[in-house]
Tab-separated table of N, CA and C in Angstrom:
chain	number	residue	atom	x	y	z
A	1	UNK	N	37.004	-8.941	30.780
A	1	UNK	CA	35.976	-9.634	30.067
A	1	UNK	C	36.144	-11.140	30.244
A	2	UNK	N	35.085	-11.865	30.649
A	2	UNK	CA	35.119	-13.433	30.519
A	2	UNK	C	35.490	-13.840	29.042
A	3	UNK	N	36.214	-14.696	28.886
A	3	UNK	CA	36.139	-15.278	27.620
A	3	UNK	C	36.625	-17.347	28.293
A	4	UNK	N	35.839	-18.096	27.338
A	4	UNK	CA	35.955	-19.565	27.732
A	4	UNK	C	36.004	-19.837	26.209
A	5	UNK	N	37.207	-20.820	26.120
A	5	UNK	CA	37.791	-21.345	24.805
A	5	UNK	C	37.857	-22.997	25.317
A	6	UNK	N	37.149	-23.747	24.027
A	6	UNK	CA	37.135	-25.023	24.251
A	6	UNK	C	38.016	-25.883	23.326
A	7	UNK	N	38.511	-26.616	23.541
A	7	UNK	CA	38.710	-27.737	22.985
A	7	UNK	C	39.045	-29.310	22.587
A	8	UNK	N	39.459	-29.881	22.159
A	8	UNK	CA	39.514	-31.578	22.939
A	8	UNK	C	38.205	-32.366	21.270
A	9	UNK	N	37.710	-31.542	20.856
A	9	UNK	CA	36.338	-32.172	20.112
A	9	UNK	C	37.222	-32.902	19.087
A	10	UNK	N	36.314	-33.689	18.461
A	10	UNK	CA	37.016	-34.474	17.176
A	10	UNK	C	35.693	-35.651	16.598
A	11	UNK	N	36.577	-36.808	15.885
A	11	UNK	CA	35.544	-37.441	15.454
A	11	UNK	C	36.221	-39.187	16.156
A	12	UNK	N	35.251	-39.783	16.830
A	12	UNK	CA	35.359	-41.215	17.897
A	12	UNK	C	34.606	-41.847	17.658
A	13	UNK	N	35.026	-43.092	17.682
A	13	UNK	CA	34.286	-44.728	17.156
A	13	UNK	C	33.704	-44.890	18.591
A	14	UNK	N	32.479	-45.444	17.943
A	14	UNK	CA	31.195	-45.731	19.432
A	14	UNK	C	31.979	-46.552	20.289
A	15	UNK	N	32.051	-46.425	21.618
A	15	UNK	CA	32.468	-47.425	22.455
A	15	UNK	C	34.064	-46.518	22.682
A	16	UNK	N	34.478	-45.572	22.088
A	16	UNK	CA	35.977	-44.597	22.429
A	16	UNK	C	35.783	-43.514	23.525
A	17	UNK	N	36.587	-42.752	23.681
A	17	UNK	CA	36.677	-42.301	24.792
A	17	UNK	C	36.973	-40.673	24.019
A	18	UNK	N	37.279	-39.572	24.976
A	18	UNK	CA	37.330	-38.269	24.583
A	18	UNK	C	37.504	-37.112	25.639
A	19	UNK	N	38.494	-36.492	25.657
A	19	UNK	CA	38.542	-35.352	26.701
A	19	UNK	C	38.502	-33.960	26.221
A	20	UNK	N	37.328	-33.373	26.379
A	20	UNK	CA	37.155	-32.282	26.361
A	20	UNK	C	37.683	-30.913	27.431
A	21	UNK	N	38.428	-29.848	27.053
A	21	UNK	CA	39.065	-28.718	27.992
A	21	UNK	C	38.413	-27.283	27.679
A	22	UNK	N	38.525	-26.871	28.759
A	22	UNK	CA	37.809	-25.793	28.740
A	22	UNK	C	38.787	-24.605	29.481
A	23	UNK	N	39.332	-23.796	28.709
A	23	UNK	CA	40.008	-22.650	29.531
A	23	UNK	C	39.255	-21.234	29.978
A	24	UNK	N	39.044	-20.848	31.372
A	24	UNK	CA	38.651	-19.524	30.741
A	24	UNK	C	39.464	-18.574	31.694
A	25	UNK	N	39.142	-17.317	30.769
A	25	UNK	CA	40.253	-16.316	31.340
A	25	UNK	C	39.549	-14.703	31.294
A	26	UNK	N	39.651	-13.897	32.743
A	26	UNK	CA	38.849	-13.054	32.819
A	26	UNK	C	38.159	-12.821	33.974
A	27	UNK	N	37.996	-14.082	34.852
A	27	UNK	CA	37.242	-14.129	36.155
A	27	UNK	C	38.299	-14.527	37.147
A	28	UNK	N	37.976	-15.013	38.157
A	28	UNK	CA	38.274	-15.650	39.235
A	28	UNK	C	37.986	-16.983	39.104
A	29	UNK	N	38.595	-17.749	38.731
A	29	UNK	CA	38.158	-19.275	38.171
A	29	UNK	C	37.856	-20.332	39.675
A	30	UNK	N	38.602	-19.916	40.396
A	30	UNK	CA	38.166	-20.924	41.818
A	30	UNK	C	36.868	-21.014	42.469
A	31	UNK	N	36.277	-19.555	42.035
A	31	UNK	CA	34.845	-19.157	42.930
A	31	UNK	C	33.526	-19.735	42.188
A	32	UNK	N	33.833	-20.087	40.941
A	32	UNK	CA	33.126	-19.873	39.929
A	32	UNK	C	32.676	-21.543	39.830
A	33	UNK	N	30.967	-21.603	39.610
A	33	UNK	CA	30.789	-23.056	39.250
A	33	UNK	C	30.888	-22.915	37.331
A	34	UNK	N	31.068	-24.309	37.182
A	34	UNK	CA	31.401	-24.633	35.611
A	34	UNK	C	30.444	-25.609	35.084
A	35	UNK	N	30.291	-25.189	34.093
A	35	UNK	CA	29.003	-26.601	33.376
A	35	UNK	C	29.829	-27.055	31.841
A	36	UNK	N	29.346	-27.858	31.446
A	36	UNK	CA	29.213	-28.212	30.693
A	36	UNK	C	28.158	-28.829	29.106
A	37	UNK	N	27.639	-27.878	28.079
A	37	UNK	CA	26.164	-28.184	28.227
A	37	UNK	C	26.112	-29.088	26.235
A	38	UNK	N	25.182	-29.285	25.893
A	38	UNK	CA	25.833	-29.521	24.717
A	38	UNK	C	24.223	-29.678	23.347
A	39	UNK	N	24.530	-29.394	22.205
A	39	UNK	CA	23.026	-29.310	21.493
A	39	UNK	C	23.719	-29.997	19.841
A	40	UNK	N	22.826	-31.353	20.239
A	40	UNK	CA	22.464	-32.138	18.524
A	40	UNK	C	21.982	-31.193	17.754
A	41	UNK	N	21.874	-31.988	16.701
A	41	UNK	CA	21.656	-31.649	15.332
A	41	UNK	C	19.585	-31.574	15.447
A	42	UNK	N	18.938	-30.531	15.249
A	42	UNK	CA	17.486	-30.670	16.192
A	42	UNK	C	17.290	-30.217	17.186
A	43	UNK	N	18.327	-30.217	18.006
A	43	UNK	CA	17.862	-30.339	19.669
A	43	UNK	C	18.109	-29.143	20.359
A	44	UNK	N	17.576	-28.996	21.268
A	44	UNK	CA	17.956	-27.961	22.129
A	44	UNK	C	19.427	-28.263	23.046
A	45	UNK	N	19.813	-26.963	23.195
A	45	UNK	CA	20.955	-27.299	24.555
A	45	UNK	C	20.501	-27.866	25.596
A	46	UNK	N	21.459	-28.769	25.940
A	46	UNK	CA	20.882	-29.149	27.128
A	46	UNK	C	22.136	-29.357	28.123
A	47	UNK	N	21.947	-29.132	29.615
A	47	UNK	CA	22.772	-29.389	30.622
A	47	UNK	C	23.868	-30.931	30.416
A	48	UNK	N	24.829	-30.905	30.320
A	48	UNK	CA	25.345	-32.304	30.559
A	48	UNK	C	25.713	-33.110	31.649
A	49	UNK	N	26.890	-31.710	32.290
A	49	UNK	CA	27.584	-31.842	33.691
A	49	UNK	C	27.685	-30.874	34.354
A	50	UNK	N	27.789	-30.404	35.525
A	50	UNK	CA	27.908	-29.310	36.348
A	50	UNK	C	28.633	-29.413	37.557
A	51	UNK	N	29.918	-28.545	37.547
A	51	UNK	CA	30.831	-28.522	38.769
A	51	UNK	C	31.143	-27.393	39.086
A	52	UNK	N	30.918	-27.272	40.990
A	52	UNK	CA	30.916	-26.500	41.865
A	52	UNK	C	32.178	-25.751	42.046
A	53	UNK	N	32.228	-24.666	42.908
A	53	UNK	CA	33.571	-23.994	43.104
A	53	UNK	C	34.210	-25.087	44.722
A	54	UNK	N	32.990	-25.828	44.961
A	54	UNK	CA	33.364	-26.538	46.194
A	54	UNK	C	33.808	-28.089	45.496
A	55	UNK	N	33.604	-28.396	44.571
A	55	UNK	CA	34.454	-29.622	43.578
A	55	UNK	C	33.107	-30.350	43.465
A	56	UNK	N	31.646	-30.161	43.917
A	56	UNK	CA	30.621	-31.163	43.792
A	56	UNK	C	30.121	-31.028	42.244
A	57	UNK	N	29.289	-32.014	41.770
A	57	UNK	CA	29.033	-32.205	40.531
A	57	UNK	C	27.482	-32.556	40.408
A	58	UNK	N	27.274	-32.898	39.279
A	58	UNK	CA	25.839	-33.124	38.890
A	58	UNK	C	26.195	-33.356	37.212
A	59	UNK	N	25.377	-34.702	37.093
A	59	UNK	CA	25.263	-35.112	35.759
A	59	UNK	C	23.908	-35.499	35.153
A	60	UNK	N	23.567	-34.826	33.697
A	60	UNK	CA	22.395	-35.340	33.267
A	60	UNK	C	22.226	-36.822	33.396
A	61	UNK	N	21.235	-37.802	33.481
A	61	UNK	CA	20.975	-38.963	32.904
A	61	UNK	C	21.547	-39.827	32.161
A	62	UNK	N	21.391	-38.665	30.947
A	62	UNK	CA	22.283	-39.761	30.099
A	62	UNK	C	23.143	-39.990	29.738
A	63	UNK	N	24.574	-39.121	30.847
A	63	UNK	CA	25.412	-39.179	30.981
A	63	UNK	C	26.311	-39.765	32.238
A	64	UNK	N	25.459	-40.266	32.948
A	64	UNK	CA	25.909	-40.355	34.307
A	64	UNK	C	26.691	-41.861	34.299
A	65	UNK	N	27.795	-41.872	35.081
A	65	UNK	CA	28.403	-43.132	34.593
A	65	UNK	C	29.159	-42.924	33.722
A	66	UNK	N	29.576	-42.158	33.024
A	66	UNK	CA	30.293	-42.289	31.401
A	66	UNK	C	31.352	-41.082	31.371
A	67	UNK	N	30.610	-39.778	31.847
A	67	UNK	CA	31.280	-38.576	31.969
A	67	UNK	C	31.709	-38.092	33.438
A	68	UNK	N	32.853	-37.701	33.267
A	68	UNK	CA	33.110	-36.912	34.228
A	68	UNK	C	33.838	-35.562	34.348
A	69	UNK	N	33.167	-34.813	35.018
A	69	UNK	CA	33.589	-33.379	34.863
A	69	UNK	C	34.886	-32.860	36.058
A	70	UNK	N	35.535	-32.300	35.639
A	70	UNK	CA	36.653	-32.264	37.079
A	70	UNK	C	36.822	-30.732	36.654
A	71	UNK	N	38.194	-29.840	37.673
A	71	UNK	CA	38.753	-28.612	37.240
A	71	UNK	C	39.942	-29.080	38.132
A	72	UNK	N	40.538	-27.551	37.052
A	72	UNK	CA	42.347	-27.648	37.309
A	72	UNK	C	42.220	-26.119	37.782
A	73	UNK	N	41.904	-25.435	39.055
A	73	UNK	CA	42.355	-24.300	39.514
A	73	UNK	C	43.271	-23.863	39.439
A	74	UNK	N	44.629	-24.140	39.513
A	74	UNK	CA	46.068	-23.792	38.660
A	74	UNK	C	45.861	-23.252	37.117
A	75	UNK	N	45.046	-24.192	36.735
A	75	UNK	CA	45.310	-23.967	34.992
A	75	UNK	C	43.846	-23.130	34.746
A	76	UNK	N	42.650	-22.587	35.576
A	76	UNK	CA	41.955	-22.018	35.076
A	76	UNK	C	40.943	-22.997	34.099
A	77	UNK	N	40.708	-24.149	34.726
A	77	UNK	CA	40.240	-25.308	33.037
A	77	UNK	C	39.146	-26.555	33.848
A	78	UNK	N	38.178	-26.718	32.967
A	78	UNK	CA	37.534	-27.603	33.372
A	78	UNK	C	37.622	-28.124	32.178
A	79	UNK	N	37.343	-30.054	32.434
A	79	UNK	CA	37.128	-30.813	31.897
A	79	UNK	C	36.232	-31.746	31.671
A	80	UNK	N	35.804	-32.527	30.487
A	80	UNK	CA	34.937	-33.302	30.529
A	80	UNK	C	35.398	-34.389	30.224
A	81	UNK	N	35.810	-35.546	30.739
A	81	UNK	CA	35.998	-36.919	30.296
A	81	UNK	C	34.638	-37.504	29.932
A	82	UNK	N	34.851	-38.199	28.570
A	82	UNK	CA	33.475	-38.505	28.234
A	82	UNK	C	34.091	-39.438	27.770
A	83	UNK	N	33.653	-41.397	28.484
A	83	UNK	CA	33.676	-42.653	27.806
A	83	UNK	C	32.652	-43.181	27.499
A	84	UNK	N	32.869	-44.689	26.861
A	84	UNK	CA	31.669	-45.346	26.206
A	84	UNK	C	30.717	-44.417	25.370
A	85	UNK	N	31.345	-43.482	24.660
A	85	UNK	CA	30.522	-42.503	24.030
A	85	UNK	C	29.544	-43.668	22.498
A	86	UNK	N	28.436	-43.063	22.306
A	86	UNK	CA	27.921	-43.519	21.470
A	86	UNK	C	27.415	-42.210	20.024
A	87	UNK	N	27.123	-42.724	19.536
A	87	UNK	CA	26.419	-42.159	18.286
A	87	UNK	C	25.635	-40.701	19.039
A	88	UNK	N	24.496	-40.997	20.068
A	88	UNK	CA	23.894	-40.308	20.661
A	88	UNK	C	24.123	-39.083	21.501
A	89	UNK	N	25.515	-39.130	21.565
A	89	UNK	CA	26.410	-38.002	22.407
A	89	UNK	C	27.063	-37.135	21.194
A	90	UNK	N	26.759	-37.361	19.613
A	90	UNK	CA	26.986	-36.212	18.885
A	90	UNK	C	26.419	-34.937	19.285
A	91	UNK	N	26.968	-33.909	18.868
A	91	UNK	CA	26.719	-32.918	19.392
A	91	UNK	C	27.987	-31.766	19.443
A	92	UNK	N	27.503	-29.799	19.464
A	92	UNK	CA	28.489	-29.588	20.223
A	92	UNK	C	28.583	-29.627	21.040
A	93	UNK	N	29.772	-29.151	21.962
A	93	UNK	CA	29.621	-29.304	23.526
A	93	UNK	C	30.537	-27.565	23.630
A	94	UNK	N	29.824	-27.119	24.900
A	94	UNK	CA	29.784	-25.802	25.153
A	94	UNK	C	30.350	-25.798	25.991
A	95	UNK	N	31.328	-24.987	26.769
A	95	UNK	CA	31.490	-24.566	28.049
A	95	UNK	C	30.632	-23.799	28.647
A	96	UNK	N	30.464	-23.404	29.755
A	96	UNK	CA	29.285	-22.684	30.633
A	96	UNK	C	29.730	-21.820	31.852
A	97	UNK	N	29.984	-20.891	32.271
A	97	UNK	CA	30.106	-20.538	33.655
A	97	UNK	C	28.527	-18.876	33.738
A	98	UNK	N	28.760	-18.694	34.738
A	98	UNK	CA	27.618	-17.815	35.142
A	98	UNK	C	27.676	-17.103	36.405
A	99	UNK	N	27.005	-15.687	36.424
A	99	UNK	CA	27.539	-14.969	37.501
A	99	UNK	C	25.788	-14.081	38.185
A	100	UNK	N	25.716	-14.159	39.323
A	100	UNK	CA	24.585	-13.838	40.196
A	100	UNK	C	24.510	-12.738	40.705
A	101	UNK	N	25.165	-11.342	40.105
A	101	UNK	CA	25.236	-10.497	40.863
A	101	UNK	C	23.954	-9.194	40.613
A	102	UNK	N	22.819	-9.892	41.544
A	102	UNK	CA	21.707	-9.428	41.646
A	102	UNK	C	20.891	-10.275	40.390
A	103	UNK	N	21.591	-10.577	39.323
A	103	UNK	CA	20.464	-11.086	37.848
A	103	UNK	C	21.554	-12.006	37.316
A	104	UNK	N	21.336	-13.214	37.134
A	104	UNK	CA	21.994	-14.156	36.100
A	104	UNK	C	22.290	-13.732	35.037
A	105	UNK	N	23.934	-14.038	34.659
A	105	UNK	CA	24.671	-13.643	33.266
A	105	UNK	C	25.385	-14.778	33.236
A	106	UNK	N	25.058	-15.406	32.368
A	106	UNK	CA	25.628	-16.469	31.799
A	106	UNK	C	26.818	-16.639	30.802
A	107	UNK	N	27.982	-17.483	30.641
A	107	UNK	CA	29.159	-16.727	29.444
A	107	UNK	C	29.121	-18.112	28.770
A	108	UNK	N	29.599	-18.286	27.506
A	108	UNK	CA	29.787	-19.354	27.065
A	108	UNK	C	30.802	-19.233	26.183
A	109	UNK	N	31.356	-20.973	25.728
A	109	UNK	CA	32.546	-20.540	24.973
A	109	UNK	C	31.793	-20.689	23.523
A	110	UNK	N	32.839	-21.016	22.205
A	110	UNK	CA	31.934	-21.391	21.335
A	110	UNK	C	32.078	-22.579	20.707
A	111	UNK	N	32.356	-23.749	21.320
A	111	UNK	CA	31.986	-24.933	21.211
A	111	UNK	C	32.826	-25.814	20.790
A	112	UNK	N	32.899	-27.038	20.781
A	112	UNK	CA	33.264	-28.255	20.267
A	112	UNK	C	32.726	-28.824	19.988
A	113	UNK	N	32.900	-29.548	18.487
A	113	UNK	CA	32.294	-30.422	17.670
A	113	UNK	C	32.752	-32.184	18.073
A	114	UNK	N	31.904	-32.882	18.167
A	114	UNK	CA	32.418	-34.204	19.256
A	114	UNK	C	31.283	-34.938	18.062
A	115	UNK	N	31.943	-35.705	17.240
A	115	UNK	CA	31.223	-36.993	16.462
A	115	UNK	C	31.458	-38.223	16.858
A	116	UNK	N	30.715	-39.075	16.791
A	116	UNK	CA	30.515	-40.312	17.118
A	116	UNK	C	30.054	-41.374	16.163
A	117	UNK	N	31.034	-41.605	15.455
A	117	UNK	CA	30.723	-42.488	14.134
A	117	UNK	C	31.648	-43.743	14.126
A	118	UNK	N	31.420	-44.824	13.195
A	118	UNK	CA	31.931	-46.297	12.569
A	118	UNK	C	32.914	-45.614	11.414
């Protein structure tokens, strides 16, 4: 069974920094692309970061510049470095991986709480 356990969340003064980890255990972690996705208070989930089993990436907008997503194939773990965080990057933040065999199945972990307050 996939299972993805997150953690790293907490509460950071605007302008701090924050590393989010993501373990998962159950798959083949090298083959596998990893996201990162995350949903305010209101909002829908939305994509943040996304990294390949080939190490390429992709970042939303309004994260680009600030976050960066990497993996530790040894340790089974992706990460999110997230600086210059503001107020606006509250939210949880999810882990993500997903599998194509014939129909999309998506796994997720169940989240981190990441505040951004004075």
């Amino acid at each position: 069974q996939v299972q993805l356990v997150e953690s790293g969340g907490g509460l950071v003064q605007p302008g701090g920094s924050l590393r989010l980890s993501c373990v998962a255990s159950g798959v083949t972690f090298s083959v596998l692309g990893m996201s990162w996705h995350r949903q305010a208070p209101g909002k829908e989930r939305e994509l943040v970061a996304l990294i390949t089993a080939r190490d390429t990436t992709n970042y939303s907008g309004s994260v680009k510049g600030r976050f960066t997503i990497s993996r530790d194939n040894a340790k089974n773990t992706v990460y999110l470095q997230m600086n210059s965080l503001t107020p606006d990057d509250t939210a949880v933040y999810y882990c993500n991986t997903w599998r194509n065999n014939g129909v999309r199945r998506d796994y997720w972990g169940q989240g981190t709480q990441v505040t951004v307050s004075s």
